[in-house]
XYZ file of C-alpha atoms in Angstrom:
679
model
C -72.014 -67.312 71.318
C -74.270 -67.876 68.334
C -72.876 -68.265 64.794
C -74.550 -64.965 63.849
C -72.854 -63.113 66.755
C -69.479 -64.644 65.912
C -69.856 -63.586 62.284
C -70.759 -60.054 63.415
C -67.745 -59.900 65.746
C -65.409 -61.117 63.023
C -66.799 -58.525 60.596
C -66.378 -55.755 63.170
C -62.810 -56.728 63.936
C -61.771 -57.216 60.295
C -59.570 -54.485 58.798
C -61.299 -52.281 56.223
C -59.941 -52.811 52.703
C -57.303 -50.133 51.969
C -59.008 -47.312 50.026
C -57.633 -43.993 48.830
C -59.142 -40.839 47.312
C -57.824 -39.588 43.986
C -58.571 -38.407 40.452
C -58.956 -40.892 37.582
C -56.857 -40.207 34.479
C -57.806 -42.417 31.510
C -55.274 -42.769 28.684
C -56.238 -43.025 25.009
C -55.644 -46.775 25.175
C -58.337 -47.018 27.844
C -56.143 -47.857 30.866
C -56.809 -45.733 33.949
C -54.493 -44.283 36.578
C -55.779 -42.874 39.858
C -53.625 -39.910 40.905
C -53.510 -39.746 44.707
C -52.056 -36.681 46.418
C -48.701 -37.321 48.166
C -48.464 -40.844 46.667
C -45.274 -41.227 44.575
C -46.871 -43.599 42.013
C -50.342 -43.534 40.461
C -52.561 -46.600 40.942
C -53.269 -48.571 37.774
C -56.954 -49.431 37.178
C -58.152 -51.638 34.331
C -61.358 -50.640 32.448
C -63.321 -53.559 33.981
C -62.683 -52.000 37.410
C -63.790 -48.414 36.615
C -67.231 -48.969 38.215
C -68.918 -46.108 36.258
C -65.997 -43.710 36.776
C -64.998 -41.480 33.844
C -61.879 -39.456 33.038
C -61.341 -36.644 35.541
C -63.748 -38.001 38.182
C -62.762 -37.870 41.845
C -62.963 -41.460 43.062
C -62.270 -43.793 45.948
C -59.981 -46.654 44.905
C -59.284 -49.938 46.708
C -55.661 -51.038 46.399
C -55.447 -54.701 45.329
C -52.771 -57.163 46.431
C -50.714 -57.614 43.260
C -48.898 -55.084 41.109
C -48.704 -54.681 37.323
C -46.052 -56.974 35.821
C -44.314 -54.485 33.550
C -44.337 -51.312 35.669
C -44.468 -52.805 39.159
C -47.173 -50.233 39.831
C -49.892 -50.935 42.408
C -53.227 -52.007 40.942
C -56.604 -50.907 42.162
C -60.346 -51.113 41.784
C -62.646 -48.094 41.936
C -65.254 -48.581 44.652
C -67.010 -45.225 44.526
C -67.327 -42.073 42.402
C -67.163 -39.124 44.814
C -67.509 -36.331 42.272
C -68.117 -36.278 38.535
C -65.927 -33.955 36.511
C -68.344 -33.947 33.607
C -72.032 -34.840 33.291
C -72.738 -33.284 29.870
C -71.182 -34.442 26.592
C -71.204 -33.437 22.933
C -71.468 -36.196 20.343
C -73.569 -38.085 17.817
C -76.959 -39.736 18.256
C -77.754 -43.084 16.653
C -81.377 -44.225 16.689
C -81.945 -47.909 15.894
C -85.152 -49.926 15.688
C -85.226 -50.792 19.376
C -82.977 -48.248 21.094
C -81.114 -44.953 20.791
C -77.468 -44.530 21.750
C -75.157 -41.557 22.031
C -71.416 -41.655 21.281
C -69.394 -38.813 22.809
C -66.743 -36.896 20.839
C -63.920 -37.556 23.256
C -60.345 -38.776 22.984
C -60.789 -40.614 26.277
C -62.670 -43.914 25.902
C -66.100 -44.030 27.548
C -69.204 -46.213 27.107
C -72.047 -45.197 24.802
C -75.009 -43.634 26.605
C -78.467 -45.190 26.271
C -81.182 -42.597 25.470
C -84.791 -43.615 26.241
C -87.344 -42.572 23.609
C -88.942 -40.169 26.103
C -85.567 -38.380 26.515
C -84.823 -37.737 22.801
C -86.444 -34.275 23.021
C -86.941 -33.947 19.260
C -83.476 -35.224 18.265
C -83.212 -37.336 15.127
C -80.865 -40.083 13.994
C -77.414 -38.710 13.120
C -77.924 -35.400 14.948
C -75.051 -33.831 16.851
C -76.427 -33.335 20.344
C -75.506 -32.522 23.928
C -76.499 -35.266 26.363
C -76.563 -35.235 30.158
C -76.094 -38.490 32.114
C -79.157 -38.930 34.353
C -78.471 -42.341 35.935
C -75.819 -45.024 35.889
C -76.085 -48.253 37.782
C -72.974 -50.372 38.167
C -72.554 -53.130 35.558
C -75.043 -51.301 33.267
C -74.880 -48.711 30.484
C -75.241 -45.059 31.498
C -78.654 -43.531 30.759
C -78.961 -39.967 29.468
C -81.250 -37.295 28.120
C -80.782 -34.981 25.117
C -80.563 -31.405 26.384
C -79.685 -29.657 23.127
C -79.674 -30.435 19.401
C -76.731 -28.642 17.736
C -77.162 -26.559 14.610
C -75.139 -28.086 11.763
C -72.321 -25.897 10.462
C -71.578 -23.807 13.563
C -68.350 -25.572 14.503
C -67.131 -22.645 16.628
C -70.167 -22.800 18.895
C -69.743 -26.565 19.343
C -66.026 -26.139 20.128
C -66.686 -23.545 22.859
C -69.361 -25.754 24.449
C -67.070 -28.768 24.315
C -64.240 -26.818 25.987
C -66.550 -25.848 28.860
C -67.844 -29.400 29.329
C -64.365 -30.979 29.107
C -63.218 -28.725 31.931
C -66.153 -29.649 34.138
C -68.426 -26.629 33.619
C -72.061 -27.498 32.829
C -73.780 -25.558 30.048
C -77.179 -25.354 31.697
C -78.554 -24.785 35.176
C -80.760 -27.540 36.611
C -84.498 -26.748 36.713
C -84.648 -26.655 40.541
C -81.855 -24.030 40.604
C -83.619 -21.821 38.018
C -86.936 -22.192 39.861
C -85.317 -21.191 43.153
C -83.810 -18.086 41.515
C -87.170 -17.133 39.947
C -88.945 -17.347 43.319
C -86.778 -14.600 44.835
C -88.821 -11.356 44.975
C -87.750 -8.288 42.953
C -88.637 -5.760 45.615
C -86.515 -4.852 48.613
C -88.611 -4.704 51.784
C -88.516 -1.697 54.119
C -87.626 -4.090 56.950
C -84.475 -5.145 55.067
C -83.506 -1.509 54.384
C -83.881 -0.672 58.107
C -81.302 -3.355 58.993
C -78.706 -1.694 56.747
C -76.690 1.497 56.445
C -78.525 3.631 53.888
C -76.095 5.044 51.302
C -78.660 5.894 48.639
C -78.152 9.662 48.925
C -74.379 9.439 48.322
C -72.992 9.889 44.780
C -72.330 6.336 43.518
C -71.266 4.921 40.147
C -69.977 1.744 38.502
C -67.010 1.439 36.110
C -66.977 -1.724 33.983
C -66.071 -3.093 30.532
C -68.347 -1.871 27.731
C -69.923 -5.325 27.254
C -70.412 -6.148 30.965
C -73.852 -7.275 32.144
C -73.111 -8.075 35.780
C -71.919 -5.045 37.754
C -70.732 -6.426 41.076
C -68.869 -3.389 42.425
C -69.574 0.337 42.748
C -67.754 3.315 44.254
C -69.330 6.144 46.257
C -67.677 9.416 47.252
C -68.520 12.470 49.328
C -66.656 15.163 51.271
C -67.239 15.021 55.039
C -67.445 18.002 57.433
C -64.109 16.962 58.962
C -62.432 17.616 55.592
C -61.893 13.940 54.807
C -63.387 11.993 51.923
C -65.762 9.135 52.591
C -65.191 6.553 49.872
C -67.356 3.456 49.747
C -66.510 0.217 47.986
C -69.914 -1.426 47.512
C -70.171 -5.083 46.503
C -73.295 -6.951 45.364
C -74.768 -8.743 48.400
C -75.018 -12.183 46.812
C -75.052 -13.962 50.197
C -78.369 -12.225 51.034
C -80.020 -14.001 48.087
C -78.027 -17.252 47.990
C -78.603 -19.033 51.280
C -76.281 -21.801 52.559
C -77.208 -25.332 51.433
C -79.915 -24.104 49.035
C -80.004 -25.509 45.477
C -78.552 -22.175 44.244
C -75.727 -22.371 46.775
C -74.823 -25.978 45.954
C -74.719 -25.209 42.214
C -72.625 -22.064 42.757
C -70.188 -24.029 44.939
C -69.880 -26.845 42.363
C -69.062 -24.344 39.600
C -67.063 -22.101 42.024
C -66.350 -19.510 39.315
C -67.715 -17.924 36.150
C -65.775 -18.786 32.986
C -65.075 -16.034 30.433
C -64.587 -17.297 26.881
C -64.083 -14.968 23.883
C -67.730 -15.179 22.757
C -69.663 -16.110 25.922
C -69.722 -16.345 29.702
C -70.540 -19.538 31.593
C -71.850 -17.874 34.772
C -71.522 -19.222 38.316
C -75.062 -18.047 39.084
C -78.202 -17.909 36.905
C -78.824 -14.625 35.057
C -81.751 -13.853 37.366
C -79.155 -13.375 40.146
C -76.074 -12.178 38.238
C -77.660 -9.806 35.714
C -80.824 -8.727 37.550
C -81.170 -9.012 41.338
C -77.499 -8.540 42.286
C -76.219 -6.456 39.375
C -75.638 -2.882 40.588
C -77.529 -1.327 37.695
C -77.907 2.471 37.495
C -80.963 4.205 38.997
C -82.041 1.127 41.006
C -81.896 0.457 44.747
C -79.565 -2.474 45.408
C -78.440 -4.469 48.442
C -74.691 -4.392 48.983
C -71.912 -5.423 51.376
C -69.584 -2.463 51.792
C -66.194 -1.298 52.984
C -66.497 2.457 53.669
C -63.307 4.420 54.260
C -62.428 7.865 55.585
C -59.440 8.991 53.551
C -57.431 12.235 53.537
C -56.756 13.965 50.223
C -53.174 12.634 50.461
C -54.437 9.038 50.527
C -54.144 8.204 54.219
C -56.857 5.807 55.424
C -57.919 7.137 58.842
C -60.775 4.721 59.571
C -63.083 2.206 57.967
C -66.484 0.571 58.462
C -67.579 -2.850 57.181
C -71.194 -3.952 56.874
C -74.366 -4.374 54.870
C -75.774 -1.396 52.988
C -78.334 -0.283 50.422
C -77.150 1.895 47.510
C -78.548 3.666 44.451
C -76.066 3.946 41.565
C -76.285 7.316 39.814
C -74.392 6.355 36.652
C -72.833 3.482 34.751
C -69.405 4.320 33.291
C -67.314 2.215 30.916
C -63.529 2.078 31.394
C -63.095 3.951 28.111
C -65.337 6.829 29.266
C -63.458 7.209 32.559
C -60.097 7.046 30.766
C -61.225 9.872 28.474
C -62.302 11.993 31.469
C -58.878 11.421 33.105
C -56.953 12.234 29.906
C -59.039 15.202 28.710
C -59.878 16.676 32.110
C -63.553 17.122 31.258
C -66.777 15.145 31.648
C -69.385 13.935 34.116
C -68.318 13.886 37.822
C -64.888 15.185 36.743
C -63.683 16.290 40.207
C -64.684 13.016 41.853
C -63.049 10.875 39.157
C -59.824 12.891 39.194
C -59.653 12.645 42.997
C -60.299 8.864 42.977
C -57.634 8.483 40.280
C -55.113 10.552 42.278
C -55.732 8.410 45.376
C -55.549 5.152 43.369
C -52.218 6.128 41.796
C -50.938 6.999 45.283
C -52.011 3.580 46.637
C -50.337 1.947 43.640
C -47.029 3.756 44.140
C -47.076 2.885 47.868
C -47.717 -0.804 47.080
C -44.730 -1.038 44.752
C -42.552 0.801 47.264
C -43.519 -1.794 49.899
C -42.553 -4.738 47.671
C -45.486 -5.503 45.350
C -44.310 -6.717 41.938
C -45.343 -4.645 38.925
C -46.023 -7.264 36.239
C -47.952 -5.649 33.399
C -49.906 -8.125 31.313
C -51.358 -7.612 27.874
C -54.781 -9.163 27.359
C -55.822 -10.211 23.873
C -59.463 -9.607 22.917
C -61.130 -10.856 19.735
C -63.427 -8.805 17.552
C -66.167 -11.253 16.519
C -68.818 -11.246 13.809
C -72.457 -12.217 14.478
C -71.691 -15.946 14.301
C -68.811 -15.622 16.796
C -66.066 -15.886 14.155
C -62.983 -13.729 14.883
C -62.498 -10.893 12.385
C -59.936 -8.892 14.326
C -57.635 -8.999 17.362
C -57.139 -6.175 19.863
C -54.644 -5.892 22.690
C -56.229 -4.600 25.879
C -53.843 -2.654 28.095
C -54.249 -1.719 31.740
C -54.780 2.064 31.853
C -55.490 4.461 34.728
C -59.264 3.805 34.614
C -58.621 0.064 35.207
C -56.060 0.844 37.905
C -58.541 3.171 39.653
C -60.996 0.305 40.193
C -58.232 -2.224 40.871
C -56.647 -0.208 43.695
C -59.930 0.371 45.562
C -60.824 -3.316 45.215
C -57.375 -4.289 46.545
C -57.871 -1.906 49.475
C -61.254 -3.452 50.370
C -59.937 -7.029 49.994
C -56.917 -6.296 52.188
C -58.863 -4.503 54.939
C -61.501 -7.277 55.137
C -58.730 -9.911 55.476
C -56.897 -7.824 58.113
C -60.138 -7.347 60.049
C -60.998 -11.069 60.156
C -57.331 -11.974 60.717
C -57.512 -10.417 64.206
C -60.455 -12.598 65.295
C -59.827 -15.459 67.704
C -62.247 -18.248 68.656
C -61.166 -20.327 71.688
C -57.742 -18.632 71.439
C -57.311 -19.915 67.860
C -57.390 -18.004 64.567
C -60.797 -18.090 62.886
C -60.593 -20.245 59.684
C -61.005 -17.898 56.704
C -60.569 -18.275 52.908
C -57.437 -16.177 52.367
C -56.057 -15.537 48.894
C -52.355 -16.311 49.237
C -49.338 -16.190 46.964
C -46.097 -17.919 47.938
C -42.546 -16.671 47.369
C -40.819 -17.886 44.156
C -39.519 -21.444 43.991
C -35.696 -21.447 43.981
C -35.516 -24.183 41.303
C -37.493 -21.976 38.901
C -35.917 -18.700 39.982
C -32.203 -19.493 39.530
C -32.307 -20.340 35.765
C -34.335 -17.156 35.230
C -31.796 -15.071 37.201
C -28.985 -16.486 35.021
C -30.968 -15.710 31.849
C -31.729 -12.132 33.013
C -27.978 -11.581 33.603
C -27.426 -11.866 29.848
C -29.491 -8.711 29.433
C -27.552 -6.913 32.196
C -30.001 -7.451 35.085
C -28.720 -8.539 38.488
C -30.901 -10.105 41.167
C -30.639 -9.991 44.935
C -31.913 -13.478 45.849
C -31.009 -13.385 49.569
C -34.498 -12.353 50.735
C -38.038 -12.340 49.273
C -37.979 -8.524 49.552
C -34.721 -8.410 47.581
C -36.185 -10.630 44.853
C -39.280 -8.372 44.580
C -37.137 -5.208 44.382
C -34.917 -6.810 41.700
C -37.976 -7.834 39.679
C -39.375 -4.301 39.800
C -36.054 -2.758 38.775
C -35.783 -5.172 35.857
C -39.413 -4.593 34.768
C -38.782 -0.831 34.850
C -35.544 -1.119 32.838
C -36.968 -3.331 30.068
C -39.921 -1.059 29.222
C -40.017 -0.651 25.426
C -36.966 -2.863 24.812
C -37.089 -5.948 22.503
C -36.562 -8.317 25.457
C -39.437 -6.806 27.510
C -42.037 -9.418 26.562
C -39.771 -12.432 27.068
C -38.499 -11.319 30.477
C -42.013 -10.457 31.661
C -43.409 -13.807 30.497
C -40.532 -15.841 31.947
C -40.734 -13.821 35.164
C -44.430 -14.621 35.540
C -43.669 -18.331 34.975
C -41.158 -18.350 37.864
C -43.889 -17.131 40.206
C -45.974 -19.435 42.384
C -49.704 -19.601 41.601
C -52.099 -17.750 43.914
C -54.543 -20.067 45.707
C -57.311 -20.043 48.317
C -56.431 -21.519 51.710
C -57.108 -21.072 55.435
C -53.347 -20.938 56.063
C -52.457 -17.273 55.778
C -48.921 -16.955 54.384
C -49.622 -13.547 52.826
C -49.700 -12.451 49.192
C -46.146 -12.081 47.898
C -46.995 -10.587 44.488
C -49.161 -7.830 46.004
C -46.903 -7.331 49.025
C -49.800 -7.838 51.497
C -49.651 -9.799 54.765
C -53.440 -10.259 54.708
C -55.500 -10.611 51.561
C -58.785 -12.222 50.504
C -61.362 -12.003 47.702
C -64.344 -9.928 48.834
C -65.191 -7.886 45.738
C -66.635 -10.328 43.138
C -69.247 -12.652 44.700
C -71.292 -12.761 41.455
C -68.470 -14.607 39.705
C -66.350 -16.217 42.482
C -67.578 -18.521 45.246
C -64.725 -17.711 47.725
C -66.093 -14.138 47.890
C -69.493 -15.543 48.955
C -67.756 -17.521 51.735
C -65.877 -14.354 52.787
C -69.143 -12.371 53.001
C -70.781 -15.015 55.201
C -67.867 -15.272 57.631
C -67.450 -11.483 57.747
C -71.131 -11.079 58.675
C -70.703 -13.613 61.494
C -67.710 -11.593 62.743
C -69.739 -8.339 62.587
C -72.567 -10.061 64.490
C -70.030 -11.135 67.127
C -70.791 -14.822 66.673
C -68.262 -16.423 64.302
C -68.398 -20.199 64.030
C -65.275 -22.020 62.769
C -65.965 -24.195 59.716
C -64.231 -27.575 59.768
C -64.521 -28.173 56.019
C -63.347 -24.709 54.950
C -59.882 -25.848 53.808
C -61.360 -28.519 51.497
C -63.766 -25.865 50.116
C -60.789 -23.570 49.443
C -58.984 -26.416 47.645
C -62.080 -27.084 45.504
C -62.298 -23.371 44.556
C -58.584 -23.275 43.632
C -59.011 -26.370 41.435
C -62.075 -24.928 39.682
C -60.204 -21.659 39.120
C -57.415 -23.620 37.394
C -60.006 -25.500 35.293
C -61.568 -22.161 34.262
C -58.130 -20.831 33.256
C -57.542 -23.991 31.182
C -60.911 -23.494 29.462
C -60.178 -19.813 28.789
C -56.726 -20.649 27.402
C -58.136 -23.402 25.147
C -60.930 -21.131 23.870
C -58.490 -18.293 23.112
C -56.238 -20.744 21.295
C -59.198 -22.011 19.225
C -60.109 -18.447 18.215
C -56.466 -17.708 17.316
C -56.341 -20.777 15.061
C -59.728 -19.874 13.553
C -58.460 -16.354 12.854
C -55.054 -17.359 11.428
C -56.696 -19.940 9.124
C -57.432 -16.979 6.853
C -53.681 -16.252 6.512
C -52.311 -19.645 5.385
C -49.174 -19.148 3.285
C -48.671 -15.548 4.484
C -45.568 -14.255 6.256
C -45.388 -12.251 9.503
C -42.871 -10.853 11.961
C -42.870 -12.617 15.318
C -41.051 -13.055 18.617
C -39.869 -16.423 19.982
C -42.061 -17.017 23.030
C -40.957 -20.517 24.085
C -38.311 -23.129 23.276
C -38.366 -26.938 23.567
C -36.325 -29.856 22.245
C -38.841 -30.346 19.388
C -38.979 -26.730 18.180
C -39.819 -23.194 19.243
C -43.008 -21.158 19.581
C -43.420 -17.815 17.882
C -45.976 -15.161 18.753
C -46.825 -12.884 15.835
C -46.290 -9.205 16.661
C -49.369 -8.106 14.731
C -51.944 -10.526 16.158
C -50.312 -12.033 19.289
C -51.072 -15.508 17.863
C -48.685 -18.271 18.906
C -47.643 -21.176 16.674
C -44.944 -23.862 16.668
C -41.920 -23.976 14.371
C -41.069 -27.693 14.410
C -37.416 -28.724 14.615
C -38.063 -31.012 11.595
C -38.802 -27.968 9.452
C -35.312 -26.614 10.307
C -33.390 -29.714 9.128
C -32.921 -28.139 5.673
C -30.821 -25.481 7.370
C -29.015 -27.297 10.184
C -29.306 -29.787 13.055
C -30.291 -28.015 16.257
C -29.844 -28.969 19.883
C -31.783 -27.622 22.859
C -29.805 -25.558 25.402
C -32.203 -25.555 28.344
C -30.310 -23.084 30.560
C -30.265 -20.553 27.709
C -33.886 -21.110 26.548
C -32.520 -21.633 23.032
C -31.939 -23.993 20.097
C -28.412 -23.884 18.634
C -27.292 -25.111 15.186
C -24.496 -27.718 15.388
C -22.703 -26.492 12.229
C -23.877 -22.956 11.618
C -23.967 -21.834 15.266
C -27.303 -20.170 14.422
C -29.264 -19.597 17.638
C -33.023 -19.337 18.207
C -33.523 -17.898 21.704
C -36.541 -16.648 23.598
C -37.193 -13.011 22.768
C -35.521 -13.169 19.320
C -37.390 -11.597 16.429
C -37.969 -13.968 13.495
C -39.989 -14.038 10.303
C -42.445 -16.904 9.929
C -44.924 -18.302 7.427
C -48.299 -19.751 8.498
C -48.322 -23.324 7.136
C -51.165 -25.102 9.008
C -54.110 -24.296 11.267
C -55.653 -27.325 12.970
C -58.909 -26.410 14.759
C -59.423 -29.892 16.219
C -56.027 -29.819 17.951
C -56.214 -26.010 18.458
C -52.735 -25.823 16.943
C -50.926 -23.407 14.610
C -47.862 -24.507 12.657
C -45.356 -21.942 11.421
C -42.215 -22.233 9.334
C -39.139 -20.104 9.800
C -38.555 -17.906 6.755
C -34.885 -17.862 5.770
C -33.723 -14.442 4.558
C -31.567 -14.191 1.425
C -28.312 -13.559 3.393
C -28.959 -16.648 5.536
C -29.629 -18.698 2.394
C -26.075 -17.865 1.245
C -24.736 -18.910 4.686
C -26.671 -22.185 4.456
C -25.135 -22.941 1.073
C -21.635 -22.198 2.406
C -22.240 -24.401 5.491
C -23.433 -27.266 3.276
C -20.420 -26.959 0.952
C -18.070 -26.862 3.935
C -19.839 -29.906 5.423
C -19.439 -31.798 2.148
C -15.686 -31.024 2.011
C -15.218 -32.439 5.520
C -17.319 -35.513 4.650
C -19.850 -34.395 7.262
C -23.413 -34.821 6.019
C -25.013 -31.409 5.668
C -28.351 -32.779 6.768
C -29.027 -35.577 9.233
C -32.541 -36.772 8.701
C -34.304 -38.052 11.775
C -31.773 -36.522 14.180
C -33.240 -36.554 17.673
C -30.888 -34.064 19.307
C-alpha cells in the first residue's frame, strides 16, 4: 500500500470532529454562546472563533476538548454560518483618505464593514446609512454596499427600519426578485381560464381594513335552485405566480411572513405581486384558489368543492361600511350581508359550544401625522363585520385541513403544514386557577374540554368588570403558542381537530405551501416532502420574529406619544408585577410603563408575592396586585430603550397613612425606610 493510499484510508476511517447546529447569541461583552436545541448548556465561543458569524446567525459549531474554567461550560469554534439573521444594518459611515468604513448601531459587538468607493452610492462622510453585507471571507473584514442614505432628523423612520433589520427582515428586495416579479404578464390567458372553475358571474366582494392594499380574500354568494346558498371563499392564487425554487419563492420563504408595523408594512412579496397581480381588486378578473360551500339558511354545510377558480369582484367594502350595514339594516347588498352575518354568528356560537375559547383582544392602533409621528391612539375592537370574515376564513382553513388529513401515501399520512395549538401547560395553568379563585371563578382542570368550558364561563362572567382585562391577559399567557408543524395535534383554542392556514398566501408562506400540496391532492398525485417539518419550524420562528418586531414598534410609538405628557398624571391598571416593580397600562391610551420598586421606597419596603401577582408593603400592608387601578405620573420616556417610566401618585389619605406608618416605625426603632433593600 502506497503512503498516499494509507493516508486516504486513515482520513476515511477518522471520526468527524463533533459539530452541532445552533443559534449564536453574542453578549454585550463580546463573548458568544451557541444555543443548541435539546442541549442543557450553551456552548461558549470566543470572538476569535466566530468565523464571520454574527449575533442571531444559525451556525455549525465544533465542540473543542476543554471547557471554560469558571463555568465548566463546553467551548466551541464556529465552522460554518448556515443562515444569516441579518444582512442589512443601520449605522454611521466614515470616509478616510484611503478607505471607507461603516460602524453599525448595535449593542452586540460586530466588526466594522469595509465599503469600496464604487459602493458608496452617493453617501458622504458622517452620513447615517443602511449597508448590506455583500461578501465576507474568513479572517478578513466584511465588505458592504450602501443601499440607503438616511434623512437627518427622522428618528422614527430610522427606529422602525432598525427594528425590522434587528429581527431579520430585510428592507429591500434583491434586484433579481424584483425583475422576476416584473416579468410576470398582467393578462390572464384564455387557456388558464379554461383550466379553472369560472365564478366571474357570481356576486363577489372583499371586506378589508380601510387602509388595506393587498386584498387576499373575497366572498361570493348566490341562491341555488335546490334552495341552498352557494358561498365561495376565494383566496389569491399566489402559487400560480410564485413557482417553487424561483428567486421570488426563495425570498418569500426566507421572509416567511409580512410584518405590520404602525406606519408601514414589510411585505413577504414585492408589491407587483401583493398589491397588483394577486390583490383581488374590484372590477378586475383575478385568479383564485377557492373553497365553495353549499350551505342551508340554518348554517348546515351540506357539501364543498376545493379548486382553482377565476373571479371578478363586484365591490370593495371596508369593515366599517359592512358594520354600518349590519347595524342600520340598509345599504349595498343588504340581504347578502345580513345572511352572511347570520351564518357567521351561527358558526361562532357552534364553535364556542364545541369548546373553542372566546378570548377577546383589544388591538391598539396609532393615528399618525404625515411624518409618522403618533398624534392619537385608538382601540380597535372585533365587531360583527370582522367576525363575518373570520368565521368564513376559519371554515375554509378547517375544511382544507380535514380534506388533506384523509389522504394517505403508502399507507402513511401525507405530510402537511398544520396550524396547531397545544393544551395549556399545567405549570402555567395552576397559578392562574388559584388567582382566578380570588375573583370567585372555579376551574375544572380534569380534562382539556373542562378547562376550555371553565375559561369561557369566566370570560363571560368578567365582561365589564374591573378584573376583566387582567384575567383575559393572564389567561392568554397561560396558553401555549400556536405553531406550524406536520404533526397534527389539533387546535385547542379554536376547538378544531384539523386546522391549517389557507386564506392568506400574500402575507404568510405556510399558506403558499398549503396551496401547493392541496393542488397535488386534487390532481391525485401528492408527493410527500421530506423537509416539510423544518420548513414549518422556520415559518414558526419567523412568525415569532415578526411578533417581536411588531411589539417593539408599538412600544416605540407608545413612548414617542407619551413623551408629550411628561409630568402629567393618568389613571391606569396594573398589568404586570415583578420583584423590581410593576407595570401600569394607562386607561386612556393603553400605554404601558414601569413603576420601579425604588420609587416606592419613600412609602414602604415591598416584597414580591409571586403566587398572588402582587407587591406587598412590609409595614403598611399596602398591596399592588394585577388588575388594581392606580394613579400614575409619567416621569421618563426613553426612545432608545423603548421604555416608559411612571411613578405611583400617592393620594392625600395615603399620605396621612404613610406619615402614621413612619411615626410608628420610629417608635419601635424600626427604620421607616430601608435604602437599597433588595426584597
